[in-house]
PDB file of C-alpha atoms in Angstrom:
ATOM      1  CA  UNK A   1      -7.738 -28.726  42.951  1.00  0.00           C
ATOM      2  CA  UNK A   2     -10.876 -28.772  45.059  1.00  0.00           C
ATOM      3  CA  UNK A   3     -13.258 -26.429  43.212  1.00  0.00           C
ATOM      4  CA  UNK A   4     -16.672 -25.075  44.154  1.00  0.00           C
ATOM      5  CA  UNK A   5     -19.005 -24.108  41.309  1.00  0.00           C
ATOM      6  CA  UNK A   6     -21.601 -21.532  42.376  1.00  0.00           C
ATOM      7  CA  UNK A   7     -24.184 -21.230  39.607  1.00  0.00           C
ATOM      8  CA  UNK A   8     -27.991 -21.121  39.776  1.00  0.00           C
ATOM      9  CA  UNK A   9     -28.486 -22.557  36.272  1.00  0.00           C
ATOM     10  CA  UNK A  10     -28.593 -26.257  37.130  1.00  0.00           C
ATOM     11  CA  UNK A  11     -27.608 -27.623  33.708  1.00  0.00           C
ATOM     12  CA  UNK A  12     -24.760 -25.140  33.255  1.00  0.00           C
ATOM     13  CA  UNK A  13     -23.450 -25.895  36.744  1.00  0.00           C
ATOM     14  CA  UNK A  14     -23.485 -29.603  35.980  1.00  0.00           C
ATOM     15  CA  UNK A  15     -21.616 -29.119  32.687  1.00  0.00           C
ATOM     16  CA  UNK A  16     -18.996 -26.919  34.364  1.00  0.00           C
ATOM     17  CA  UNK A  17     -18.461 -29.417  37.183  1.00  0.00           C
ATOM     18  CA  UNK A  18     -18.147 -32.310  34.721  1.00  0.00           C
ATOM     19  CA  UNK A  19     -15.602 -30.402  32.626  1.00  0.00           C
ATOM     20  CA  UNK A  20     -13.507 -29.666  35.717  1.00  0.00           C
ATOM     21  CA  UNK A  21     -13.638 -33.294  36.847  1.00  0.00           C
ATOM     22  CA  UNK A  22     -12.523 -34.460  33.381  1.00  0.00           C
ATOM     23  CA  UNK A  23      -9.582 -32.042  33.717  1.00  0.00           C
ATOM     24  CA  UNK A  24      -8.481 -33.808  36.900  1.00  0.00           C
ATOM     25  CA  UNK A  25     -10.089 -31.608  39.563  1.00  0.00           C
ATOM     26  CA  UNK A  26     -12.765 -32.344  42.137  1.00  0.00           C
ATOM     27  CA  UNK A  27     -15.871 -30.198  41.871  1.00  0.00           C
ATOM     28  CA  UNK A  28     -18.914 -29.524  44.055  1.00  0.00           C
ATOM     29  CA  UNK A  29     -21.929 -27.430  43.056  1.00  0.00           C
ATOM     30  CA  UNK A  30     -24.038 -24.932  45.016  1.00  0.00           C
ATOM     31  CA  UNK A  31     -26.937 -23.020  43.477  1.00  0.00           C
ATOM     32  CA  UNK A  32     -27.628 -20.502  46.269  1.00  0.00           C
ATOM     33  CA  UNK A  33     -25.532 -17.434  47.158  1.00  0.00           C
ATOM     34  CA  UNK A  34     -25.954 -17.472  50.929  1.00  0.00           C
ATOM     35  CA  UNK A  35     -25.255 -21.193  51.122  1.00  0.00           C
ATOM     36  CA  UNK A  36     -22.174 -20.684  48.967  1.00  0.00           C
ATOM     37  CA  UNK A  37     -20.775 -17.874  51.126  1.00  0.00           C
ATOM     38  CA  UNK A  38     -21.115 -19.980  54.277  1.00  0.00           C
ATOM     39  CA  UNK A  39     -19.552 -23.021  52.590  1.00  0.00           C
ATOM     40  CA  UNK A  40     -16.587 -21.075  51.213  1.00  0.00           C
ATOM     41  CA  UNK A  41     -15.795 -19.505  54.580  1.00  0.00           C
ATOM     42  CA  UNK A  42     -16.205 -22.800  56.444  1.00  0.00           C
ATOM     43  CA  UNK A  43     -14.450 -25.167  54.026  1.00  0.00           C
ATOM     44  CA  UNK A  44     -12.086 -22.903  52.028  1.00  0.00           C
ATOM     45  CA  UNK A  45     -11.934 -24.683  48.648  1.00  0.00           C
ATOM     46  CA  UNK A  46      -8.898 -24.122  46.424  1.00  0.00           C
ATOM     47  CA  UNK A  47     -10.890 -22.171  43.851  1.00  0.00           C
ATOM     48  CA  UNK A  48     -14.437 -20.911  43.288  1.00  0.00           C
ATOM     49  CA  UNK A  49     -16.222 -20.429  39.963  1.00  0.00           C
ATOM     50  CA  UNK A  50     -18.787 -17.794  40.939  1.00  0.00           C
ATOM     51  CA  UNK A  51     -21.797 -16.606  38.969  1.00  0.00           C
ATOM     52  CA  UNK A  52     -22.995 -13.101  39.808  1.00  0.00           C
ATOM     53  CA  UNK A  53     -26.744 -13.647  39.466  1.00  0.00           C
ATOM     54  CA  UNK A  54     -27.669 -15.887  42.388  1.00  0.00           C
ATOM     55  CA  UNK A  55     -30.684 -16.344  44.688  1.00  0.00           C
ATOM     56  CA  UNK A  56     -30.528 -15.313  48.385  1.00  0.00           C
ATOM     57  CA  UNK A  57     -27.218 -13.469  47.932  1.00  0.00           C
ATOM     58  CA  UNK A  58     -25.753 -12.196  44.668  1.00  0.00           C
ATOM     59  CA  UNK A  59     -22.211 -12.981  43.605  1.00  0.00           C
ATOM     60  CA  UNK A  60     -20.889  -9.553  44.569  1.00  0.00           C
ATOM     61  CA  UNK A  61     -22.183  -9.985  48.118  1.00  0.00           C
ATOM     62  CA  UNK A  62     -20.811 -13.531  48.305  1.00  0.00           C
ATOM     63  CA  UNK A  63     -17.384 -12.261  47.299  1.00  0.00           C
ATOM     64  CA  UNK A  64     -17.495  -9.359  49.759  1.00  0.00           C
ATOM     65  CA  UNK A  65     -18.431 -11.656  52.645  1.00  0.00           C
ATOM     66  CA  UNK A  66     -15.702 -14.122  51.774  1.00  0.00           C
ATOM     67  CA  UNK A  67     -12.999 -11.457  51.565  1.00  0.00           C
ATOM     68  CA  UNK A  68     -14.239  -9.716  54.725  1.00  0.00           C
ATOM     69  CA  UNK A  69     -13.877 -13.044  56.532  1.00  0.00           C
ATOM     70  CA  UNK A  70     -10.204 -13.112  55.509  1.00  0.00           C
ATOM     71  CA  UNK A  71     -10.619 -15.975  53.034  1.00  0.00           C
ATOM     72  CA  UNK A  72      -8.104 -15.677  50.173  1.00  0.00           C
ATOM     73  CA  UNK A  73      -9.578 -18.441  48.010  1.00  0.00           C
ATOM     74  CA  UNK A  74      -9.032 -17.908  44.290  1.00  0.00           C
ATOM     75  CA  UNK A  75     -12.233 -16.746  42.556  1.00  0.00           C
ATOM     76  CA  UNK A  76     -13.239 -16.639  38.899  1.00  0.00           C
ATOM     77  CA  UNK A  77     -16.448 -14.681  38.341  1.00  0.00           C
ATOM     78  CA  UNK A  78     -18.898 -15.376  35.519  1.00  0.00           C
ATOM     79  CA  UNK A  79     -20.478 -12.305  33.926  1.00  0.00           C
ATOM     80  CA  UNK A  80     -22.894 -11.740  31.055  1.00  0.00           C
ATOM     81  CA  UNK A  81     -21.157 -10.871  27.802  1.00  0.00           C
ATOM     82  CA  UNK A  82     -20.395  -7.153  27.521  1.00  0.00           C
ATOM     83  CA  UNK A  83     -21.167  -6.301  31.154  1.00  0.00           C
ATOM     84  CA  UNK A  84     -17.966  -4.340  31.677  1.00  0.00           C
ATOM     85  CA  UNK A  85     -19.338  -2.576  34.748  1.00  0.00           C
ATOM     86  CA  UNK A  86     -20.097  -5.868  36.502  1.00  0.00           C
ATOM     87  CA  UNK A  87     -16.700  -7.257  35.570  1.00  0.00           C
ATOM     88  CA  UNK A  88     -14.953  -4.249  37.069  1.00  0.00           C
ATOM     89  CA  UNK A  89     -17.181  -4.354  40.148  1.00  0.00           C
ATOM     90  CA  UNK A  90     -16.389  -8.040  40.647  1.00  0.00           C
ATOM     91  CA  UNK A  91     -12.652  -7.512  40.335  1.00  0.00           C
ATOM     92  CA  UNK A  92     -12.824  -4.591  42.750  1.00  0.00           C
ATOM     93  CA  UNK A  93     -14.689  -6.799  45.209  1.00  0.00           C
ATOM     94  CA  UNK A  94     -11.799  -9.258  45.237  1.00  0.00           C
ATOM     95  CA  UNK A  95     -12.139 -11.622  42.262  1.00  0.00           C
ATOM     96  CA  UNK A  96      -8.943 -12.965  40.670  1.00  0.00           C
ATOM     97  CA  UNK A  97     -10.249 -13.468  37.140  1.00  0.00           C
ATOM     98  CA  UNK A  98     -13.441 -13.260  35.092  1.00  0.00           C
ATOM     99  CA  UNK A  99     -15.096 -15.036  32.190  1.00  0.00           C
ATOM    100  CA  UNK A 100     -17.953 -13.665  30.082  1.00  0.00           C
ATOM    101  CA  UNK A 101     -20.977 -15.790  29.211  1.00  0.00           C
ATOM    102  CA  UNK A 102     -21.391 -17.566  26.902  1.00  0.00           C
ATOM    103  CA  UNK A 103     -17.979 -19.208  27.248  1.00  0.00           C
ATOM    104  CA  UNK A 104     -16.284 -22.382  26.067  1.00  0.00           C
ATOM    105  CA  UNK A 105     -15.543 -25.065  28.646  1.00  0.00           C
ATOM    106  CA  UNK A 106     -12.014 -25.325  27.271  1.00  0.00           C
ATOM    107  CA  UNK A 107     -11.383 -21.675  28.105  1.00  0.00           C
ATOM    108  CA  UNK A 108     -12.857 -22.035  31.580  1.00  0.00           C
ATOM    109  CA  UNK A 109     -10.656 -25.061  32.302  1.00  0.00           C
ATOM    110  CA  UNK A 110      -7.617 -23.179  30.929  1.00  0.00           C
ATOM    111  CA  UNK A 111      -8.263 -20.232  33.239  1.00  0.00           C
ATOM    112  CA  UNK A 112      -8.773 -22.530  36.211  1.00  0.00           C
ATOM    113  CA  UNK A 113      -5.524 -24.339  35.447  1.00  0.00           C
ATOM    114  CA  UNK A 114      -3.539 -21.115  35.007  1.00  0.00           C
ATOM    115  CA  UNK A 115      -4.878 -19.644  38.226  1.00  0.00           C
ATOM    116  CA  UNK A 116      -4.158 -22.895  40.041  1.00  0.00           C
ATOM    117  CA  UNK A 117      -0.585 -23.110  38.790  1.00  0.00           C
ATOM    118  CA  UNK A 118       0.179 -19.477  39.513  1.00  0.00           C
ATOM    119  CA  UNK A 119      -1.201 -19.904  42.998  1.00  0.00           C
ATOM    120  CA  UNK A 120       1.318 -22.615  43.788  1.00  0.00           C
ATOM    121  CA  UNK A 121       4.357 -21.851  41.633  1.00  0.00           C
ATOM    122  CA  UNK A 122       6.656 -20.257  44.193  1.00  0.00           C
ATOM    123  CA  UNK A 123      10.379 -20.874  44.410  1.00  0.00           C
ATOM    124  CA  UNK A 124      11.656 -21.897  47.832  1.00  0.00           C
ATOM    125  CA  UNK A 125      13.806 -19.281  49.539  1.00  0.00           C
ATOM    126  CA  UNK A 126      12.343 -16.492  47.432  1.00  0.00           C
ATOM    127  CA  UNK A 127      12.129 -13.577  49.877  1.00  0.00           C
ATOM    128  CA  UNK A 128      11.848 -10.106  48.341  1.00  0.00           C
ATOM    129  CA  UNK A 129      12.340  -6.734  50.035  1.00  0.00           C
ATOM    130  CA  UNK A 130      11.624  -3.339  48.504  1.00  0.00           C
ATOM    131  CA  UNK A 131      11.709  -0.401  50.886  1.00  0.00           C
ATOM    132  CA  UNK A 132       9.725  -1.415  53.957  1.00  0.00           C
ATOM    133  CA  UNK A 133       7.748  -4.102  52.119  1.00  0.00           C
ATOM    134  CA  UNK A 134       8.841  -7.718  52.581  1.00  0.00           C
ATOM    135  CA  UNK A 135       7.420 -10.615  50.586  1.00  0.00           C
ATOM    136  CA  UNK A 136       8.053 -14.139  51.853  1.00  0.00           C
ATOM    137  CA  UNK A 137       7.048 -15.990  48.709  1.00  0.00           C
ATOM    138  CA  UNK A 138       7.178 -19.587  50.019  1.00  0.00           C
ATOM    139  CA  UNK A 139       4.788 -18.606  52.821  1.00  0.00           C
ATOM    140  CA  UNK A 140       2.812 -16.254  50.543  1.00  0.00           C
ATOM    141  CA  UNK A 141       3.168 -13.590  53.228  1.00  0.00           C
ATOM    142  CA  UNK A 142       3.570  -9.841  52.687  1.00  0.00           C
ATOM    143  CA  UNK A 143       4.344  -7.305  55.393  1.00  0.00           C
ATOM    144  CA  UNK A 144       4.944  -3.569  55.461  1.00  0.00           C
ATOM    145  CA  UNK A 145       6.780  -2.191  58.484  1.00  0.00           C
ATOM    146  CA  UNK A 146       6.097  -5.516  60.146  1.00  0.00           C
ATOM    147  CA  UNK A 147       2.336  -5.346  59.598  1.00  0.00           C
ATOM    148  CA  UNK A 148       0.861  -8.246  57.646  1.00  0.00           C
ATOM    149  CA  UNK A 149      -0.954  -7.311  54.432  1.00  0.00           C
ATOM    150  CA  UNK A 150      -3.700  -9.699  53.307  1.00  0.00           C
ATOM    151  CA  UNK A 151      -3.575 -10.150  49.524  1.00  0.00           C
ATOM    152  CA  UNK A 152      -5.594 -12.203  47.090  1.00  0.00           C
ATOM    153  CA  UNK A 153      -3.623 -14.593  44.833  1.00  0.00           C
ATOM    154  CA  UNK A 154      -3.768 -12.205  41.869  1.00  0.00           C
ATOM    155  CA  UNK A 155      -2.760  -9.216  44.007  1.00  0.00           C
ATOM    156  CA  UNK A 156       0.166 -11.259  45.299  1.00  0.00           C
ATOM    157  CA  UNK A 157       1.256 -12.137  41.751  1.00  0.00           C
ATOM    158  CA  UNK A 158       1.132  -8.540  40.504  1.00  0.00           C
ATOM    159  CA  UNK A 159       3.082  -7.290  43.507  1.00  0.00           C
ATOM    160  CA  UNK A 160       5.634 -10.080  43.110  1.00  0.00           C
ATOM    161  CA  UNK A 161       6.254  -9.074  39.488  1.00  0.00           C
ATOM    162  CA  UNK A 162       6.912  -5.466  40.515  1.00  0.00           C
ATOM    163  CA  UNK A 163       9.068  -6.379  43.520  1.00  0.00           C
ATOM    164  CA  UNK A 164      11.323  -8.742  41.587  1.00  0.00           C
ATOM    165  CA  UNK A 165      12.506  -5.850  39.382  1.00  0.00           C
ATOM    166  CA  UNK A 166      11.767  -2.634  41.297  1.00  0.00           C
ATOM    167  CA  UNK A 167      13.737  -0.434  38.919  1.00  0.00           C
ATOM    168  CA  UNK A 168      11.823  -1.648  35.879  1.00  0.00           C
ATOM    169  CA  UNK A 169       8.665  -0.053  34.491  1.00  0.00           C
ATOM    170  CA  UNK A 170       6.124  -2.737  33.586  1.00  0.00           C
ATOM    171  CA  UNK A 171       3.444  -1.997  31.029  1.00  0.00           C
ATOM    172  CA  UNK A 172      -0.026  -3.447  31.450  1.00  0.00           C
ATOM    173  CA  UNK A 173       0.767  -5.894  28.643  1.00  0.00           C
ATOM    174  CA  UNK A 174       3.949  -6.998  30.429  1.00  0.00           C
ATOM    175  CA  UNK A 175       2.034  -7.795  33.598  1.00  0.00           C
ATOM    176  CA  UNK A 176      -0.810  -9.540  31.756  1.00  0.00           C
ATOM    177  CA  UNK A 177       1.546 -11.747  29.781  1.00  0.00           C
ATOM    178  CA  UNK A 178       3.472 -12.776  32.891  1.00  0.00           C
ATOM    179  CA  UNK A 179       0.314 -13.708  34.782  1.00  0.00           C
ATOM    180  CA  UNK A 180      -1.816 -15.267  32.043  1.00  0.00           C
ATOM    181  CA  UNK A 181       1.050 -16.410  29.791  1.00  0.00           C
ATOM    182  CA  UNK A 182      -1.040 -15.894  26.630  1.00  0.00           C
ATOM    183  CA  UNK A 183      -3.108 -19.001  27.415  1.00  0.00           C
ATOM    184  CA  UNK A 184      -6.329 -17.078  26.814  1.00  0.00           C
ATOM    185  CA  UNK A 185      -7.444 -13.593  25.909  1.00  0.00           C
ATOM    186  CA  UNK A 186      -7.156 -10.957  28.587  1.00  0.00           C
ATOM    187  CA  UNK A 187      -8.140  -7.340  29.087  1.00  0.00           C
ATOM    188  CA  UNK A 188      -5.169  -5.178  30.054  1.00  0.00           C
ATOM    189  CA  UNK A 189      -7.501  -2.816  31.927  1.00  0.00           C
ATOM    190  CA  UNK A 190      -7.811  -5.564  34.523  1.00  0.00           C
ATOM    191  CA  UNK A 191      -4.277  -4.722  35.658  1.00  0.00           C
ATOM    192  CA  UNK A 192      -5.394  -1.217  36.648  1.00  0.00           C
ATOM    193  CA  UNK A 193      -7.897  -2.734  39.054  1.00  0.00           C
ATOM    194  CA  UNK A 194      -5.300  -4.926  40.745  1.00  0.00           C
ATOM    195  CA  UNK A 195      -2.886  -1.990  41.003  1.00  0.00           C
ATOM    196  CA  UNK A 196      -5.625   0.086  42.627  1.00  0.00           C
ATOM    197  CA  UNK A 197      -6.384  -2.713  45.082  1.00  0.00           C
ATOM    198  CA  UNK A 198      -2.707  -3.097  45.961  1.00  0.00           C
ATOM    199  CA  UNK A 199      -2.262   0.633  46.528  1.00  0.00           C
ATOM    200  CA  UNK A 200      -5.222   0.693  48.883  1.00  0.00           C
ATOM    201  CA  UNK A 201      -3.903  -2.233  50.911  1.00  0.00           C
ATOM    202  CA  UNK A 202      -0.275  -1.105  51.027  1.00  0.00           C
ATOM    203  CA  UNK A 203      -0.898   2.561  51.814  1.00  0.00           C
ATOM    204  CA  UNK A 204      -0.032   3.670  55.345  1.00  0.00           C
ATOM    205  CA  UNK A 205      -1.106   6.734  57.289  1.00  0.00           C
ATOM    206  CA  UNK A 206       1.590   8.817  55.590  1.00  0.00           C
ATOM    207  CA  UNK A 207      -0.259   8.369  52.285  1.00  0.00           C
ATOM    208  CA  UNK A 208       2.925   7.394  50.434  1.00  0.00           C
ATOM    209  CA  UNK A 209       2.231   5.386  47.283  1.00  0.00           C
ATOM    210  CA  UNK A 210       4.523   2.395  46.837  1.00  0.00           C
ATOM    211  CA  UNK A 211       3.451   1.714  43.273  1.00  0.00           C
ATOM    212  CA  UNK A 212       4.262   4.570  40.926  1.00  0.00           C
ATOM    213  CA  UNK A 213       2.453   5.225  37.649  1.00  0.00           C
ATOM    214  CA  UNK A 214       4.856   6.205  34.882  1.00  0.00           C
ATOM    215  CA  UNK A 215       2.682   8.117  32.441  1.00  0.00           C
ATOM    216  CA  UNK A 216       2.408   6.398  29.072  1.00  0.00           C
ATOM    217  CA  UNK A 217       4.652   3.532  30.166  1.00  0.00           C
ATOM    218  CA  UNK A 218       3.256   1.540  33.078  1.00  0.00           C
ATOM    219  CA  UNK A 219       4.026   0.881  36.744  1.00  0.00           C
ATOM    220  CA  UNK A 220       7.045   0.417  38.991  1.00  0.00           C
ATOM    221  CA  UNK A 221       7.816   0.127  42.675  1.00  0.00           C
ATOM    222  CA  UNK A 222       8.642   3.491  44.201  1.00  0.00           C
ATOM    223  CA  UNK A 223      11.676   3.112  46.443  1.00  0.00           C
ATOM    224  CA  UNK A 224      12.478   6.027  48.721  1.00  0.00           C
ATOM    225  CA  UNK A 225      16.083   7.014  48.471  1.00  0.00           C
TER     226      UNK A 225
END
């Protein structure tokens, strides 16, 4: 994959880029937030490793600009250890994954590889329809009542899990294990954020929620009879 590392700590950025190159990826480095936002929108790398504390433009603002521009590049945010609020804020802004500092390079590479594989692992001919939502998986396209819905890679994956078995109730653990496949530790609360993002994007003027919360159990697609 073509990966952009956005990190203002020069030595850390260099180590991250070198680790990604050793893993078989190509990696470029930018230390400035505004420069990074412009580069991501203009060049659309396959994946971005994004620190939150950046000069000129912080990571949250970079992410917001990128998503507002319609860029669906996969993004892993880097947060200080224990900063739950920043992690949640980053995911809400459109990140696909997060990693707390300090982190091991092996874990970072594992998360990059998982996110890269999940972004491309789509079976040909896999078109799903639940109610008025249609997912054309090979084209990574989702529509509701004919209107295209722009989703991030992680949002797409969560919705795909629910649409494949609309009658099934998926717990947060179920969804986490299907996405991350136990290759690294995950926080099941992350699923709540992606569900919230999906609901916001899929909701129409009628206010009908397509993703139902089953209290104490998890989530399922709500199909109108």
